[in-house]
Coordinates of N, CA, C and O in Angstrom, one line a residue:
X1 N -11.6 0.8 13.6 CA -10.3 1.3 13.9 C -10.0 2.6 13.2 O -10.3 2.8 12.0
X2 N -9.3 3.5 14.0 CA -9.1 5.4 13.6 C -7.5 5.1 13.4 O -6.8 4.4 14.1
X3 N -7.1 5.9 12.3 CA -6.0 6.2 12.5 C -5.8 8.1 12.4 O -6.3 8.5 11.4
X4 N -5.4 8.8 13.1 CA -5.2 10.2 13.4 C -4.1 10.7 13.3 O -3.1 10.3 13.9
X5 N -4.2 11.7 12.6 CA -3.1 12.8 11.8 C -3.2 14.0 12.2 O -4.4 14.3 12.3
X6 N -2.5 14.7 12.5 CA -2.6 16.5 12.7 C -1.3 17.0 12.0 O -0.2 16.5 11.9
X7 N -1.8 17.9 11.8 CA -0.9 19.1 11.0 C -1.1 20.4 11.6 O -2.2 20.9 12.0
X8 N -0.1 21.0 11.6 CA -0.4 22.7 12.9 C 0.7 23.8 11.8 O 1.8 23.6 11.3
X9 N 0.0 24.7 12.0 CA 1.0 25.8 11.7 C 0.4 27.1 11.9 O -0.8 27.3 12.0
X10 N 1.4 28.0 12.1 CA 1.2 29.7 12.7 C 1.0 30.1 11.4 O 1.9 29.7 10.6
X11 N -0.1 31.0 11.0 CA -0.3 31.8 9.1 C -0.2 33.4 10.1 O -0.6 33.6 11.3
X12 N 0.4 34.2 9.5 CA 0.8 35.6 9.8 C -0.3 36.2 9.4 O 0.0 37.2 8.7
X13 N -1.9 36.0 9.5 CA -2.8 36.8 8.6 C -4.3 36.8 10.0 O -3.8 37.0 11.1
X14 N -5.3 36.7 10.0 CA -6.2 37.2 10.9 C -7.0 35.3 10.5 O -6.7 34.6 9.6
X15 N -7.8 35.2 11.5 CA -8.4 33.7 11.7 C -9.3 33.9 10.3 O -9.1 33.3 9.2
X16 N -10.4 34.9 10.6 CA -11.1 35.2 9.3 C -10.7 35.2 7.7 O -11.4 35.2 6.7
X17 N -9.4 35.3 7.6 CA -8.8 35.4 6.2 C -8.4 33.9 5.9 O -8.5 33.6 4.7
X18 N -7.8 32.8 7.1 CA -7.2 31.9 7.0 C -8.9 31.4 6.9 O -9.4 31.6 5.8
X19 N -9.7 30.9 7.7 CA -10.4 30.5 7.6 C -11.7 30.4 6.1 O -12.4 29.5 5.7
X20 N -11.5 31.5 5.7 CA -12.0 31.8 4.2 C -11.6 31.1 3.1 O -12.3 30.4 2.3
X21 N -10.0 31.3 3.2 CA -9.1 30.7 2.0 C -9.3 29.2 2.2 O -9.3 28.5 1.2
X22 N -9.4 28.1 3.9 CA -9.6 27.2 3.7 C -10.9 26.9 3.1 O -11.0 25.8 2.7
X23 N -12.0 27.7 3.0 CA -13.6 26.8 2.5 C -13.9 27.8 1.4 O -15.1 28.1 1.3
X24 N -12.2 28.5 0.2 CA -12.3 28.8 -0.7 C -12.9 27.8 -1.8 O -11.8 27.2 -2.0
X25 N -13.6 27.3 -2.5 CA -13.5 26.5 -3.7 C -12.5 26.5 -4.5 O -11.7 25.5 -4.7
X26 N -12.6 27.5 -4.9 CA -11.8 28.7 -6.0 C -10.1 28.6 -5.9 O -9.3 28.4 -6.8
X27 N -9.9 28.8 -4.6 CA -8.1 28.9 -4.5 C -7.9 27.8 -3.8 O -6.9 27.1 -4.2
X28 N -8.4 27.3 -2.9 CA -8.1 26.0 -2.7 C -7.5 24.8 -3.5 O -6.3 24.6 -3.4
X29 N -8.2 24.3 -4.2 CA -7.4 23.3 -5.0 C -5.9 23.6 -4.9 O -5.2 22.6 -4.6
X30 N -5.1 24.8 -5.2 CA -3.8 24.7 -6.6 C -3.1 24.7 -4.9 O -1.9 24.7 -4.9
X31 N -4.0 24.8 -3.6 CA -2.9 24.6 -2.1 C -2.9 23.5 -2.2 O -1.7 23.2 -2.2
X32 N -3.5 22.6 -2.3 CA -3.5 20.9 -1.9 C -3.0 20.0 -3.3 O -3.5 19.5 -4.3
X33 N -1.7 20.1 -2.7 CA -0.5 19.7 -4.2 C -0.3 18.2 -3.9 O 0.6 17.7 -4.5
X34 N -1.0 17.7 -3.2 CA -0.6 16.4 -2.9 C 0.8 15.9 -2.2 O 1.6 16.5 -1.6
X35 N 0.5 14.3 -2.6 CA 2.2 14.0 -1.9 C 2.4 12.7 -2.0 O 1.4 12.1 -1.5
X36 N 3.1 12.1 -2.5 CA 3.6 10.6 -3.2 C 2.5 10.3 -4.0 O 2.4 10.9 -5.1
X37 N 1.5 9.2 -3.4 CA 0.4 8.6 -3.2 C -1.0 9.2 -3.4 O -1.9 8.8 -4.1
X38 N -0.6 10.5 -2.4 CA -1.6 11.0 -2.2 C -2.2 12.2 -3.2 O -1.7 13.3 -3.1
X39 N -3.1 12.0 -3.9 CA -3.4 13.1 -5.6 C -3.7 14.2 -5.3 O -4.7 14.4 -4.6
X40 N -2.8 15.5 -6.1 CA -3.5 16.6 -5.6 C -4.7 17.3 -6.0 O -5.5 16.8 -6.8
X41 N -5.0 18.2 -5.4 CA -6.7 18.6 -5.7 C -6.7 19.2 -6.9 O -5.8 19.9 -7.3
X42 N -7.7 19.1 -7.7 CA -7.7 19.5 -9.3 C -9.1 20.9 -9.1 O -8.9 21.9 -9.7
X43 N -10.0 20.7 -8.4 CA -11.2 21.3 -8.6 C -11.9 21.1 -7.2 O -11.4 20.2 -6.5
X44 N -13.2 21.9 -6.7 CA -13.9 21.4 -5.8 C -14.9 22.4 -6.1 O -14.7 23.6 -6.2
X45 N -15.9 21.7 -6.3 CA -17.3 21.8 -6.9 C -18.6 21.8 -5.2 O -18.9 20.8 -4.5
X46 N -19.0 22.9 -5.1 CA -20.1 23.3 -3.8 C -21.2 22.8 -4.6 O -21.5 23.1 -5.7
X47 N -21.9 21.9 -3.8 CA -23.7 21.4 -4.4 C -24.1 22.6 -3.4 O -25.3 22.6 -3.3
X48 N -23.7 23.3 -2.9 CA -24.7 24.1 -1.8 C -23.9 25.0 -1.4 O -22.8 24.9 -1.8
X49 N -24.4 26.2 -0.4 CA -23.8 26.9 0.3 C -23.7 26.3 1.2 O -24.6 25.6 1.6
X50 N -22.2 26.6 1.7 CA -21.6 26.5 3.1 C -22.5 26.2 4.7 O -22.7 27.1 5.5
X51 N -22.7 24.9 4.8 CA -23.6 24.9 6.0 C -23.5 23.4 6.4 O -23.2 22.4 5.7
X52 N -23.9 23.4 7.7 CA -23.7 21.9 8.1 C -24.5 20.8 7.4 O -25.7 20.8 7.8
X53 N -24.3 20.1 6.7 CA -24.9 19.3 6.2 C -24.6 19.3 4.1 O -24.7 18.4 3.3
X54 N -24.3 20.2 4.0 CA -23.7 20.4 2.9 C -23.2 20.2 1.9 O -22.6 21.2 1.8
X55 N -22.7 19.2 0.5 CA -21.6 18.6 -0.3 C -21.2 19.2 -0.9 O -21.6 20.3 -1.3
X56 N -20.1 18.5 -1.1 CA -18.9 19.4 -2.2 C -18.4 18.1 -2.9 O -18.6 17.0 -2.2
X57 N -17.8 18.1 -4.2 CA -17.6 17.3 -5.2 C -16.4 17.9 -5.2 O -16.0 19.0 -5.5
X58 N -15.6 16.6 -4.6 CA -14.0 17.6 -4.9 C -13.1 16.3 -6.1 O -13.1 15.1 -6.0
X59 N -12.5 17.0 -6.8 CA -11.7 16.0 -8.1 C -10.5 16.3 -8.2 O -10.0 17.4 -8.0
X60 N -9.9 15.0 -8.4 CA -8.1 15.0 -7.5 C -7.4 14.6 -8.8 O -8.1 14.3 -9.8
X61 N -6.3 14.6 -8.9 CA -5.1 14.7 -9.8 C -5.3 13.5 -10.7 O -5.1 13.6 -11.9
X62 N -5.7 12.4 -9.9 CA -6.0 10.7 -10.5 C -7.2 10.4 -11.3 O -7.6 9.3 -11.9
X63 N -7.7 11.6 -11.2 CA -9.0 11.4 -11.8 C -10.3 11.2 -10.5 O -11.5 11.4 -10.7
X64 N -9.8 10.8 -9.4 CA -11.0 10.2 -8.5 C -12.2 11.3 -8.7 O -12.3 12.2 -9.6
X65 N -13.1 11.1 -7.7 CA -13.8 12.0 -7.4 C -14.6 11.5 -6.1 O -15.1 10.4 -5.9
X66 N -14.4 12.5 -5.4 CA -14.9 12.3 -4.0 C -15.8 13.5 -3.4 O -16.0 14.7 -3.7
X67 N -16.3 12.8 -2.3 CA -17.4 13.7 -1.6 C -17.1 14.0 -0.4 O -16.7 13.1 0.4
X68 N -17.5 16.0 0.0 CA -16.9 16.1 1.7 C -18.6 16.6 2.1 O -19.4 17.3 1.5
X69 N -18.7 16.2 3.0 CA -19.9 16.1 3.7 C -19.9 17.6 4.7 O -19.0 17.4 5.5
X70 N -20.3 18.5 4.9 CA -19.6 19.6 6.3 C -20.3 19.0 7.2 O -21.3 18.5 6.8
X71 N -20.0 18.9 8.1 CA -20.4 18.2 10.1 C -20.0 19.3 11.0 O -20.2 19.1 12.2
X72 N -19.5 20.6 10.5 CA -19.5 21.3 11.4 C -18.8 22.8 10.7 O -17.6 22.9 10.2
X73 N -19.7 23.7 10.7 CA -19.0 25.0 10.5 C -19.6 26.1 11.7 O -20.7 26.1 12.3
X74 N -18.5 26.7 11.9 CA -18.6 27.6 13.1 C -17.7 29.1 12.6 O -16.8 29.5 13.2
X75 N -18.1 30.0 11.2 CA -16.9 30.7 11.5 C -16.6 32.1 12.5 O -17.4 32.9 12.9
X76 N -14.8 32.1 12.7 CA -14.1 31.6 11.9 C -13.1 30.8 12.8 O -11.9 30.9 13.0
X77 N -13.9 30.0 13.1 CA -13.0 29.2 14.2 C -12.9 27.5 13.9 O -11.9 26.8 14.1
X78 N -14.0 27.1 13.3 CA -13.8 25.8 13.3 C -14.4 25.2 11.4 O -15.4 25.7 10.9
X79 N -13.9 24.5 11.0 CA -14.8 23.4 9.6 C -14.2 22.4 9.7 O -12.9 22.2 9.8
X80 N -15.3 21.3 9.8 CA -14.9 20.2 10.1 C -15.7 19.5 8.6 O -16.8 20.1 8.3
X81 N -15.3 18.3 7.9 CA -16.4 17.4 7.5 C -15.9 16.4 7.5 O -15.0 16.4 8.3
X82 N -16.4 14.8 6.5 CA -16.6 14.0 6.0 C -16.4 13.7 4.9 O -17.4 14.0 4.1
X83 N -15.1 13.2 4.3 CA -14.3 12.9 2.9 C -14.9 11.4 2.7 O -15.0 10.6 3.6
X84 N -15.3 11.4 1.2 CA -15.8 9.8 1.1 C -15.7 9.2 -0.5 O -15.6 10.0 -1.5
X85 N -15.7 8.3 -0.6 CA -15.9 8.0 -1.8 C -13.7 7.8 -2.2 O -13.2 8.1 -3.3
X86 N -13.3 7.6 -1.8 CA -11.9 7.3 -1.6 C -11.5 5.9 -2.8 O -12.0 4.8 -2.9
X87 N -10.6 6.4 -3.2 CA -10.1 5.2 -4.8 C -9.3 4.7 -4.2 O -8.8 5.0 -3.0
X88 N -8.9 3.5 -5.1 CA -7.6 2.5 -4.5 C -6.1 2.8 -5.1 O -5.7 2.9 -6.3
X89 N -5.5 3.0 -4.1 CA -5.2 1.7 -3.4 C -5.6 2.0 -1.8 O -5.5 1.3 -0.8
X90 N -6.0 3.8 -1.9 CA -6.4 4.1 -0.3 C -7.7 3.6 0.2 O -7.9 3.5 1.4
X91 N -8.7 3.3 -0.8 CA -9.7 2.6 -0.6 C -9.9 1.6 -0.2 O -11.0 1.3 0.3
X92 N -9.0 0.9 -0.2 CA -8.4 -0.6 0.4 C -8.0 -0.9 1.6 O -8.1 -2.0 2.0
X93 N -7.3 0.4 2.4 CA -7.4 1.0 3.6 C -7.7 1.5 4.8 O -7.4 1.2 5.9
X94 N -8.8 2.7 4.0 CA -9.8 3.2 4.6 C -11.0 3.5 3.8 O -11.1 3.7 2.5
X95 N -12.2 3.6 4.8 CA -13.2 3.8 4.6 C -13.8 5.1 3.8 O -14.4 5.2 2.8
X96 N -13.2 6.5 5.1 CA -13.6 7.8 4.9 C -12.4 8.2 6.0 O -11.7 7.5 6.6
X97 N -12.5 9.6 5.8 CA -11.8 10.6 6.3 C -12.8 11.7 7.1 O -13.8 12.3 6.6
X98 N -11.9 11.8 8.7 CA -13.1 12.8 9.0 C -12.3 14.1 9.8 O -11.8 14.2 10.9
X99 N -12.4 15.2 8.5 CA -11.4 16.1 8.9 C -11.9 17.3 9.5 O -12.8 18.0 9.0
X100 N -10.9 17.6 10.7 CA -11.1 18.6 11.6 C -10.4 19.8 11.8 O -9.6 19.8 12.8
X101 N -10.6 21.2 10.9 CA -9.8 22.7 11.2 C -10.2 23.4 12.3 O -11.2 24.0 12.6
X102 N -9.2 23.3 12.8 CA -9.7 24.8 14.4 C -8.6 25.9 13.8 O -7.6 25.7 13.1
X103 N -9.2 27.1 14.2 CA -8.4 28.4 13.8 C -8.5 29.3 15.5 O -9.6 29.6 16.1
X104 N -7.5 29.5 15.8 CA -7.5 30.2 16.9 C -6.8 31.8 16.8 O -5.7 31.9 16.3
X105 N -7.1 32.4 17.1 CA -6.2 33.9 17.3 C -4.7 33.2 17.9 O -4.6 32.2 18.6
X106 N -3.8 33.8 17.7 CA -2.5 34.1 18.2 C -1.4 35.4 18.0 O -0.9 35.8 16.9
X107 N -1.3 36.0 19.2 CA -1.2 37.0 19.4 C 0.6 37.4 19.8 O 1.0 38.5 19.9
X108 N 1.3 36.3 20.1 CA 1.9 35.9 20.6 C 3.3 36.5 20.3 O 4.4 36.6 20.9
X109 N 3.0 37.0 19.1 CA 4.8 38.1 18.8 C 4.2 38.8 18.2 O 4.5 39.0 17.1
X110 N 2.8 39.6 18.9 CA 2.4 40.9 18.7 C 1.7 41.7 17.2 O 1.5 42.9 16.8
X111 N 1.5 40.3 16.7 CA 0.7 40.9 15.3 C -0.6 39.7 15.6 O -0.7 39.0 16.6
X112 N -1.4 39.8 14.1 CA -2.8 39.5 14.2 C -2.3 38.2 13.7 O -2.6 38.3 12.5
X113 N -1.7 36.8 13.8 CA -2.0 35.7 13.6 C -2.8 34.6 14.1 O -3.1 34.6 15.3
X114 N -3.3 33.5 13.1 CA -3.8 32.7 13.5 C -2.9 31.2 13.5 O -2.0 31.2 12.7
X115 N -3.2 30.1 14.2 CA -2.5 29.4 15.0 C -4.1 28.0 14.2 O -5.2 27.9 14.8
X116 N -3.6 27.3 13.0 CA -4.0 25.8 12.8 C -3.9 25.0 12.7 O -2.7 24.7 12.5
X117 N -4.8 23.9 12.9 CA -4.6 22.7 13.6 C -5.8 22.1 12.6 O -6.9 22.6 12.2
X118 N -5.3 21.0 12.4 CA -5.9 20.4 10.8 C -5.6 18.6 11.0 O -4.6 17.9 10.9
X119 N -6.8 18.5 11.4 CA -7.0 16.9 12.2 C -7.6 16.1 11.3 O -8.6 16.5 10.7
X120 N -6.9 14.7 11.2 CA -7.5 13.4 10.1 C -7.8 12.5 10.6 O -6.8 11.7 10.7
X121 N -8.9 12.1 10.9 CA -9.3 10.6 11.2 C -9.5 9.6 10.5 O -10.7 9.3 10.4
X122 N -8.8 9.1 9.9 CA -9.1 7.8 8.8 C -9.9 6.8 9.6 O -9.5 6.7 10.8
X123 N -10.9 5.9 9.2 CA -11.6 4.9 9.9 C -11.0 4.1 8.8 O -11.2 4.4 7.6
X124 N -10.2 2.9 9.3 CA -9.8 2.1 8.5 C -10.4 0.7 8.3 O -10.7 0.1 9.4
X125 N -10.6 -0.2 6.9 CA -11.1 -1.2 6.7 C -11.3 -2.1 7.8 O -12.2 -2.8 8.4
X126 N -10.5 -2.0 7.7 CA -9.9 -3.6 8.9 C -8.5 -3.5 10.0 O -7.6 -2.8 9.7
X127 N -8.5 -4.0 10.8 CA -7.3 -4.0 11.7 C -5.7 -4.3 10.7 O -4.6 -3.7 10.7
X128 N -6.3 -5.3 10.0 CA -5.4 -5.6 9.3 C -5.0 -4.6 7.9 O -4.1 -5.1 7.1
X129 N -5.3 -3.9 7.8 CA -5.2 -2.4 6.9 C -4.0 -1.4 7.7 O -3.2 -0.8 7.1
X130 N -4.1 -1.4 9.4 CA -2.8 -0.8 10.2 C -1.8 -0.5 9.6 O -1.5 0.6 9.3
X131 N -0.7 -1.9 9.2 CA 0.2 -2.0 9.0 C 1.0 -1.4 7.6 O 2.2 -1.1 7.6
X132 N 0.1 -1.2 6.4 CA 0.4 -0.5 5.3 C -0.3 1.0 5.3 O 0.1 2.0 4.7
X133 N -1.5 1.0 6.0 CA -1.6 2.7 6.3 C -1.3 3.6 6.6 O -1.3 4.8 6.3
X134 N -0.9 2.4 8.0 CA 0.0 3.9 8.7 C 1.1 4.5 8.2 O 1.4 5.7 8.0
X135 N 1.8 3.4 7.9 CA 3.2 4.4 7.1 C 2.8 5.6 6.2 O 3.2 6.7 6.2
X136 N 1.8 4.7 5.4 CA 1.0 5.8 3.7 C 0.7 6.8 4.5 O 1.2 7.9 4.3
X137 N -0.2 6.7 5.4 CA -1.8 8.1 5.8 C 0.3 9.2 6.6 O 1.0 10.1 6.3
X138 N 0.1 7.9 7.5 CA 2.1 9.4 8.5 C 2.4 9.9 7.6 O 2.1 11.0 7.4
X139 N 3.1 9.2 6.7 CA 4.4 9.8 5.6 C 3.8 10.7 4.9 O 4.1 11.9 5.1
X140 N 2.8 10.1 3.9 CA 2.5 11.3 2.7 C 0.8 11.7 2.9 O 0.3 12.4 2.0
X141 N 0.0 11.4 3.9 CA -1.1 12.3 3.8 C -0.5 13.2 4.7 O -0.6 14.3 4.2
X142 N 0.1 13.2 5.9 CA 0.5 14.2 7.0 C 1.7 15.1 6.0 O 1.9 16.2 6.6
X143 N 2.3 15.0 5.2 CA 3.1 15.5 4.1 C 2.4 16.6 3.4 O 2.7 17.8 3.3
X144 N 1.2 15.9 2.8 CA 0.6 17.1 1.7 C -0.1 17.5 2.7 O -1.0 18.0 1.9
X145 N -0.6 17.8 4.1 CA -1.1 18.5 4.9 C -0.6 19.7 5.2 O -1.2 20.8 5.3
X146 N 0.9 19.2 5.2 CA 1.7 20.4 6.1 C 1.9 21.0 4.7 O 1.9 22.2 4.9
X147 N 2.2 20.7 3.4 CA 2.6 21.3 2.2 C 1.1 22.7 2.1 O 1.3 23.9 1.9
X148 N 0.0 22.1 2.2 CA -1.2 22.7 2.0 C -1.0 23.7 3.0 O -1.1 24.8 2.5
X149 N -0.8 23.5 4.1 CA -0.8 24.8 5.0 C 0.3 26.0 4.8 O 0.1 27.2 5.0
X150 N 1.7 25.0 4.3 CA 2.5 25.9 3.9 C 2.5 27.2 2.9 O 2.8 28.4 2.9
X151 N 1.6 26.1 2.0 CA 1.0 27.3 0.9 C 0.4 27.9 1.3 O 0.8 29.1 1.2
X152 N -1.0 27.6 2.1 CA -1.5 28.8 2.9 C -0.8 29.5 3.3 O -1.2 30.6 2.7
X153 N 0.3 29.9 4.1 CA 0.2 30.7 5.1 C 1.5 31.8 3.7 O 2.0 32.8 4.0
X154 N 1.7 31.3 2.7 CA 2.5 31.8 1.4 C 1.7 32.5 0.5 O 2.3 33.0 -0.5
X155 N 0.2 32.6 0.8 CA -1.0 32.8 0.2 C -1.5 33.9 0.8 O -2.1 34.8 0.3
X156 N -1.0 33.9 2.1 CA -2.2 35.1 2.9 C -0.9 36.2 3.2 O -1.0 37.4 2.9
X157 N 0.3 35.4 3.7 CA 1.1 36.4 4.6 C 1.5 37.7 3.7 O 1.4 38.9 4.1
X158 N 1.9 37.1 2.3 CA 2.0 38.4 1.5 C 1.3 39.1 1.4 O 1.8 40.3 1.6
X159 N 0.0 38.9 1.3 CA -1.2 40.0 1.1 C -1.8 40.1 2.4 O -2.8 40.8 2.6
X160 N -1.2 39.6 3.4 CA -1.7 40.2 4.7 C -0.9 41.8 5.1 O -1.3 42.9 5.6
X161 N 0.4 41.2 4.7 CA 1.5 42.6 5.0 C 1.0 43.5 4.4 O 0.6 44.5 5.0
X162 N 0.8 43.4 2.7 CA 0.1 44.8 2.0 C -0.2 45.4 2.5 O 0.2 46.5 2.9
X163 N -1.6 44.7 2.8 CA -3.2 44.9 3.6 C -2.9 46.1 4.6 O -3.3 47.2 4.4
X164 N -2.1 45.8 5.5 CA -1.6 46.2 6.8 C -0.7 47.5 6.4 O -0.6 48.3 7.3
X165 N -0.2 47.9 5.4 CA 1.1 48.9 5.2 C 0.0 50.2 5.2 O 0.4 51.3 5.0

């Protein structure tokens, strides 16, 4: 059993710039601030360069430490992987996490934006896991989703305008 999350937002900056800053190492972490429950990102450690098949060691506010698998890079349009290694009490929940970024151009009020869409599939333990996840994974993983994008698009838009002057 899946439970599925998206998060969308317009970043005022070019696909290639948004799409960078998400499979930054480096700046990444201090966007993904968490949310209730859910621990924010402290570090993310690359065993490899960027490629399908790839890990990363990412370490969260709680101390956890988890692993993202890539299953799919295309840039700068798509990164998708495989979150695993998940602590409790979400471990109790779910299994893994299988998350999906598309970046599309949007052109749509005449400057160079890109338009994301940032998809979660939790595969959860058991049927009987539903009823305490969904509230947790809706409320506060789709929370520090949209917080994380927020920051992005607070990360690029400034220095996109510069860029541009």
């Amino acid at each position: 059993m899946r439970l599925s999350l998206t998060a969308e937002r317009r970043i005022d900056a070019p696909p290639e710039a948004v799409f960078a800053l998400a499979l930054d190492s480096d700046r990444f972490p201090a966007l993904f601030p968490g949310f209730g429950p859910i621990p924010a990102l402290v570090r993310i450690t690359p065993l490899a360069p960027p490629a399908v098949g790839a890990l990363r060691s990412l370490e969260s506010s709680d101390g956890s430490r988890l692993m993202e698998r890539i299953t799919a890079l295309e840039p700068p349009h798509l990164h998708a992987y495989t979150l695993d290694g998940l602590r409790p009490p979400l471990a109790w929940l779910a299994r893994a996490g299988h998350a999906r970024w598309e970046f599309a151009a949007d052109r749509s009020e005449g400057g160079h934006a890109t338009r994301v869409a940032w998809r979660y599939d939790f595969e959860l333990t058991s049927p009987l896991a539903w009823p305490l996840a969904a509230p947790l994974l809706r409320g506060c993983m789709r929370a520090a989703m949209r917080r994380c994008l927020e920051r992005m698009a607070q990360a690029l838009e400034g220095a996109w305008r510069k860029e541009r002057r």
